[in-house]
Amino acid sequence: MNPAIQGLMTIVFGVGGCLAYFFLSNVVLDTFIFPAKGKNAGRNINRANMVRPWLFLFPALLVLGLYLAYPVFETLRLSLSARLPGGGYEFVGLDNYRQLLNESKFWEALRNNFLWLAVVPAASTAIGLLVAQLTDRISWGSAAKSLIFMPMAISFVGASVIFKLIYDTRPAALEQIGILNAIWLQFDGGIWSTITLKVVPAFIIVAFGIVCVWIAWLLVRPMIQKGSRPEGPFIKVVRVILAVLALLLAFKSVTGLISLLSATLAYGQPQTWLTVPFYNNFFLMVVLIWIQTGFAMVILSAALRGIPEETVEAAIVDGAGPFQIFFKIKVPQIMGTIVVVWTTITITVLKVFDIVFAMTNGQWETQVLANYMYDKLFRAFDWGVGSAAAMVIMLLVTPILVWNVYNARKEMR
Amino acid sequence: MDNIAGSKSSLTWAVHISTLLLVILWVFPTVGLFVSSFRTGDQIATSGWWKAMLPSEQVITLRTASPDEAMQEIDGVYVVEGNLFTEQGSLDIGAFGTSSRDPAAAEPGATFDMGDGETMTVLPNGDYRWTSTEELSGRGQRVFVTAEIPPEFTLANYDTVLGQGVLQSLITFAAGSIVVGFAAFWIARQIGFAGPKGVGFIVGILAFALLTWIYGIGTGIRTGAGSDDMGKAFFATLTVTVPATIIPIVVAAFAAYALAWMDFPGRALLIAAIVGLLVVPLQLALIPLLRFHLNVGIGKGYLGVWLAHTGFGMPLAIYLLRNYMAGLPRDIIENAKVDGATDFQIFTKIILPLSFPALASFAIFQFLWTWNDLLVAKVFLIDPTQGTTVMTDQIVQLMGSRGGQWEILATAAFVSIAVPLVVFFSMQKYLVRGLLAGSVK
């Protein structure tokens, strides 16, 4: 059958079938099972109203259960079993996980995923907040926002092509057609090159390190100081873990700073950016930051608009400057939204697949978990280890899942 | 605000300039792709796209007339004279040479010694004089000329990638769909539907999808360029996207109504479960569902992909629609109940029309997501004959096989992002509204 006709028929049957199901099941319920007449009319109406919600929910619950809930448990089961040569499965306990932990590619993927987690949500949220604030009061702000928001509509694959053109490399004798190399060749090792390529990045790294230490201090402070609110042991553990992670990042930024200052840069040589180990991760991250900034901006812009005008006016009357207003009045008030944006982008980062798959396919030490899993499942056909990798992604998502459910329930009460 | 605090015009200027810089930085990559898709392969390979508006300096290879026909003997010297630009329009020559190793050996007007007693003189307008002390024969001499080529754009890439004349047809369809969309807008406003603009947009987009679809069946969009055929992939993407956008809306709308306006035990728990399912990575679902599809006989076809997208889009659909429906005024629903309306009637006659903005928001999300998806298509939609390869997958394959041919890659990528961009710019309002409602607070 022609796929287009198949598609049209699916729409007609799918939509028509759904409507028919809802209509007929209601009719059947009201006229045959619990008819609203006779001696039990009142009780029947009540019973029918007890059943009706489930009629409305049934197709959706079926789909949700089959396509999202069941796979979680099935993947868990698969990750604990191995395929037998003749077909069928055998329970092997944690063997798949053991094998996973012994593979260097897995550790590389995990390291890169954490790198992505540290950089992409932070950068997207920060730039998004910056743009939201900048465009808040200018006349052409909505046009500017619309253009920065635009990459949201572009597929990860399309964006990969776009950025591959930017990172393109041609031999030194030819003219560069990738903008990054064209700019790179402008640097000749003079004073301006040193300032842009050493001093400015060094400042950024130092600032990042200081922010990490500061965050670690903020996390630990309530536990050290006396007279603070008592907290449960669970929150204390979370605080300590996060603080250690922040300190780890701070340490990383110190080593990064050293390697930056000691590196000799190959001026005048066109670079194949995507094959430079470690740094190529950042070139891939740029693609996701480019896409996600618009999302952060839209949400944060709405939050900034929602800030009560009186608080800002009161600050102005008290003599606060524009930067103080932004950091001390506005940012604290939209902190909740910032966390939401951050976690949402974190989820996207954990699932990132297309960009790595299309641009490097995990070569040159750019592997990430989702692509590693795809590799295991569909190239090596190792379903056990692949499922184990999927469970690792699920494990990383779980804290955010719990947090979201907790907040949603709190809000409904 | 700034005015109250005493005018700080320098800060205002800084705001304008930094915003402008950020916007340029953000738009620059996409513009590069767009411009590149209208340049020939030679142009892309010789100069960066940001120079596309300027004339570019290129080395072109020309040939003199054959000595067998044009040679004259003047004072014991054999001479061939003429103009190099016999076939194409005249250019202004910047340098010339006769060896590919040094194509810019001499200035125009100078006499270049070719060795063996031969010399070559080329004037800026292309007039040449080729002399030799011995008799010349055979083909004409090759001359390499460095010249300024004026900027030039072409639609040839689109003909290569989509098939001859397809771009023009698509533009015609787009114009037709806009007319249809306006008609739908007008009708919806006459009827008094909530959000007539959205109705117009959606009908217009559907009309475009249908026209392209039918065109693909009727005249065979697939007469294009063999394995690179983006036309076929475009068609496959459409086939995936349209049902995968429409079906979840219907299923989710009923469920959302039940969760928003019907009281039953376990409701809060269900809502919490849906919030949880919102973030479950679909990576987990790949293997179990593929096995399930193969076991029940759906296989790796369109049906499987439609079902998978329906399932993966369902939590967001229910969440968005429930939040919106729960915010509708209680009075309307209670009045209808008092008047004797059944739940089914309330839903179809009151809730559904009023919920149009939320339906549109989700439709855009689902459309963008299914159109741009790679992973689900790669797992659930595999056809050994490549008949169902979607555009994203096709582009990834092109990146492997046509890595250096930027004119093909850029055009293919632009074809795939053009439709989402149109949807984005025309329905941004609904997208923003959906984002604001959909991010868990």
Tab-separated table of N, CA, C and O in Angstrom, chain A residues 243-283:
chain	number	residue	atom	x	y	z
A	243	ALA	N	28.466	19.547	47.086
A	243	ALA	CA	29.616	20.388	47.414
A	243	ALA	C	30.903	19.741	46.920
A	243	ALA	O	31.790	20.421	46.374
A	244	VAL	N	31.013	18.408	47.083
A	244	VAL	CA	32.213	17.713	46.598
A	244	VAL	C	32.320	17.848	45.086
A	244	VAL	O	33.400	18.125	44.547
A	245	LEU	N	31.161	17.695	44.393
A	245	LEU	CA	31.173	17.846	42.935
A	245	LEU	C	31.647	19.244	42.545
A	245	LEU	O	32.453	19.408	41.634
A	246	ALA	N	31.142	20.248	43.258
A	246	ALA	CA	31.523	21.622	42.938
A	246	ALA	C	33.028	21.822	43.160
A	246	ALA	O	33.704	22.457	42.332
A	247	LEU	N	33.550	21.257	44.247
A	247	LEU	CA	34.985	21.391	44.514
A	247	LEU	C	35.801	20.664	43.449
A	247	LEU	O	36.866	21.137	43.028
A	248	LEU	N	35.256	19.515	43.001
A	248	LEU	CA	35.927	18.768	41.936
A	248	LEU	C	36.036	19.631	40.679
A	248	LEU	O	37.092	19.689	40.028
A	249	LEU	N	34.927	20.324	40.367
A	249	LEU	CA	34.937	21.200	39.193
A	249	LEU	C	35.944	22.332	39.385
A	249	LEU	O	36.645	22.722	38.446
A	250	ALA	N	35.997	22.847	40.607
A	250	ALA	CA	36.952	23.920	40.881
A	250	ALA	C	38.388	23.427	40.674
A	250	ALA	O	39.218	24.112	40.069
A	251	PHE	N	38.644	22.205	41.157
A	251	PHE	CA	39.973	21.614	40.967
A	251	PHE	C	40.272	21.439	39.486
A	251	PHE	O	41.365	21.766	39.014
A	252	LYS	N	39.243	20.952	38.746
A	252	LYS	CA	39.397	20.769	37.298
A	252	LYS	C	39.740	22.087	36.626
A	252	LYS	O	40.539	22.139	35.692
A	253	SER	N	39.118	23.171	37.093
A	253	SER	CA	39.379	24.448	36.437
A	253	SER	C	40.803	24.914	36.720
A	253	SER	O	41.423	25.563	35.877
A	254	VAL	N	41.349	24.539	37.901
A	254	VAL	CA	42.750	24.893	38.173
A	254	VAL	C	43.683	24.147	37.221
A	254	VAL	O	44.564	24.744	36.590
A	255	THR	N	43.439	22.820	37.077
A	255	THR	CA	44.294	22.062	36.142
A	255	THR	C	44.102	22.571	34.723
A	255	THR	O	45.071	22.652	33.949
A	256	GLY	N	42.853	22.930	34.392
A	256	GLY	CA	42.596	23.477	33.057
A	256	GLY	C	43.361	24.755	32.828
A	256	GLY	O	43.918	24.982	31.750
A	257	LEU	N	43.396	25.588	33.870
A	257	LEU	CA	44.115	26.859	33.762
A	257	LEU	C	45.596	26.621	33.502
A	257	LEU	O	46.206	27.265	32.641
A	258	ILE	N	46.158	25.643	34.237
A	258	ILE	CA	47.589	25.355	34.054
A	258	ILE	C	47.860	24.887	32.628
A	258	ILE	O	48.778	25.372	31.960
A	259	SER	N	47.009	23.953	32.154
A	259	SER	CA	47.276	23.433	30.815
A	259	SER	C	47.054	24.516	29.765
A	259	SER	O	47.724	24.537	28.738
A	260	LEU	N	46.124	25.428	30.033
A	260	LEU	CA	45.902	26.521	29.074
A	260	LEU	C	47.139	27.412	28.989
A	260	LEU	O	47.602	27.762	27.903
A	261	LEU	N	47.682	27.759	30.166
A	261	LEU	CA	48.802	28.702	30.162
A	261	LEU	C	50.077	28.056	29.615
A	261	LEU	O	50.938	28.739	29.050
A	262	SER	N	50.210	26.721	29.815
A	262	SER	CA	51.440	26.089	29.358
A	262	SER	C	51.362	25.635	27.908
A	262	SER	O	52.366	25.258	27.321
A	263	ALA	N	50.151	25.659	27.314
A	263	ALA	CA	50.020	25.145	25.948
A	263	ALA	C	50.646	26.095	24.946
A	263	ALA	O	50.557	27.313	25.082
A	264	THR	N	51.300	25.520	23.940
A	264	THR	CA	51.773	26.348	22.823
A	264	THR	C	50.772	26.189	21.699
A	264	THR	O	50.438	25.079	21.303
A	265	LEU	N	50.267	27.306	21.206
A	265	LEU	CA	49.207	27.254	20.217
A	265	LEU	C	49.810	27.253	18.818
A	265	LEU	O	50.790	27.938	18.546
A	266	ALA	N	49.205	26.429	17.947
A	266	ALA	CA	49.737	26.274	16.587
A	266	ALA	C	49.191	27.383	15.698
A	266	ALA	O	48.263	27.184	14.927
A	267	TYR	N	49.778	28.552	15.830
A	267	TYR	CA	49.322	29.673	15.011
A	267	TYR	C	49.604	29.401	13.547
A	267	TYR	O	50.626	28.819	13.186
A	268	GLY	N	48.677	29.840	12.684
A	268	GLY	CA	48.894	29.710	11.248
A	268	GLY	C	48.576	28.336	10.697
A	268	GLY	O	48.643	28.125	9.492
A	269	GLN	N	48.264	27.385	11.580
A	269	GLN	CA	47.910	26.047	11.115
A	269	GLN	C	46.392	25.889	11.183
A	269	GLN	O	45.818	26.039	12.256
A	270	PRO	N	45.728	25.554	10.078
A	270	PRO	CA	44.297	25.282	10.168
A	270	PRO	C	44.060	24.057	11.053
A	270	PRO	O	44.796	23.079	10.955
A	271	GLN	N	43.068	24.130	11.913
A	271	GLN	CA	42.819	23.044	12.860
A	271	GLN	C	41.608	22.213	12.421
A	271	GLN	O	40.631	22.770	11.943
A	272	THR	N	41.696	20.898	12.611
A	272	THR	CA	40.490	20.074	12.473
A	272	THR	C	39.866	19.995	13.857
A	272	THR	O	40.227	19.159	14.672
A	273	TRP	N	38.937	20.907	14.100
A	273	TRP	CA	38.465	21.161	15.464
A	273	TRP	C	37.856	19.928	16.109
A	273	TRP	O	38.002	19.718	17.309
A	274	LEU	N	37.146	19.119	15.310
A	274	LEU	CA	36.402	18.017	15.912
A	274	LEU	C	37.279	16.823	16.252
A	274	LEU	O	36.816	15.848	16.818
A	275	THR	N	38.574	16.888	15.914
A	275	THR	CA	39.435	15.754	16.242
A	275	THR	C	40.422	16.087	17.361
A	275	THR	O	41.274	15.264	17.684
A	276	VAL	N	40.313	17.272	17.946
A	276	VAL	CA	41.196	17.619	19.052
A	276	VAL	C	40.614	17.026	20.331
A	276	VAL	O	39.577	17.487	20.788
A	277	PRO	N	41.228	16.003	20.920
A	277	PRO	CA	40.615	15.359	22.077
A	277	PRO	C	40.329	16.357	23.203
A	277	PRO	O	41.016	17.374	23.319
A	278	PHE	N	39.315	16.059	23.975
A	278	PHE	CA	38.833	16.858	25.084
A	278	PHE	C	38.162	18.144	24.598
A	278	PHE	O	36.994	18.358	24.871
A	279	TYR	N	38.870	18.990	23.864
A	279	TYR	CA	38.279	20.266	23.472
A	279	TYR	C	37.152	20.071	22.464
A	279	TYR	O	36.239	20.898	22.378
A	280	ASN	N	37.223	18.961	21.671
A	280	ASN	CA	36.149	18.767	20.696
A	280	ASN	C	34.794	18.603	21.392
A	280	ASN	O	33.764	18.950	20.819
A	281	ASN	N	34.797	18.117	22.642
A	281	ASN	CA	33.536	18.046	23.378
A	281	ASN	C	32.866	19.408	23.454
A	281	ASN	O	31.659	19.531	23.305
A	282	PHE	N	33.690	20.425	23.659
A	282	PHE	CA	33.119	21.768	23.797
A	282	PHE	C	32.564	22.256	22.468
A	282	PHE	O	31.549	22.950	22.427
A	283	PHE	N	33.233	21.860	21.374
A	283	PHE	CA	32.701	22.270	20.072
A	283	PHE	C	31.354	21.607	19.805
A	283	PHE	O	30.508	22.188	19.131
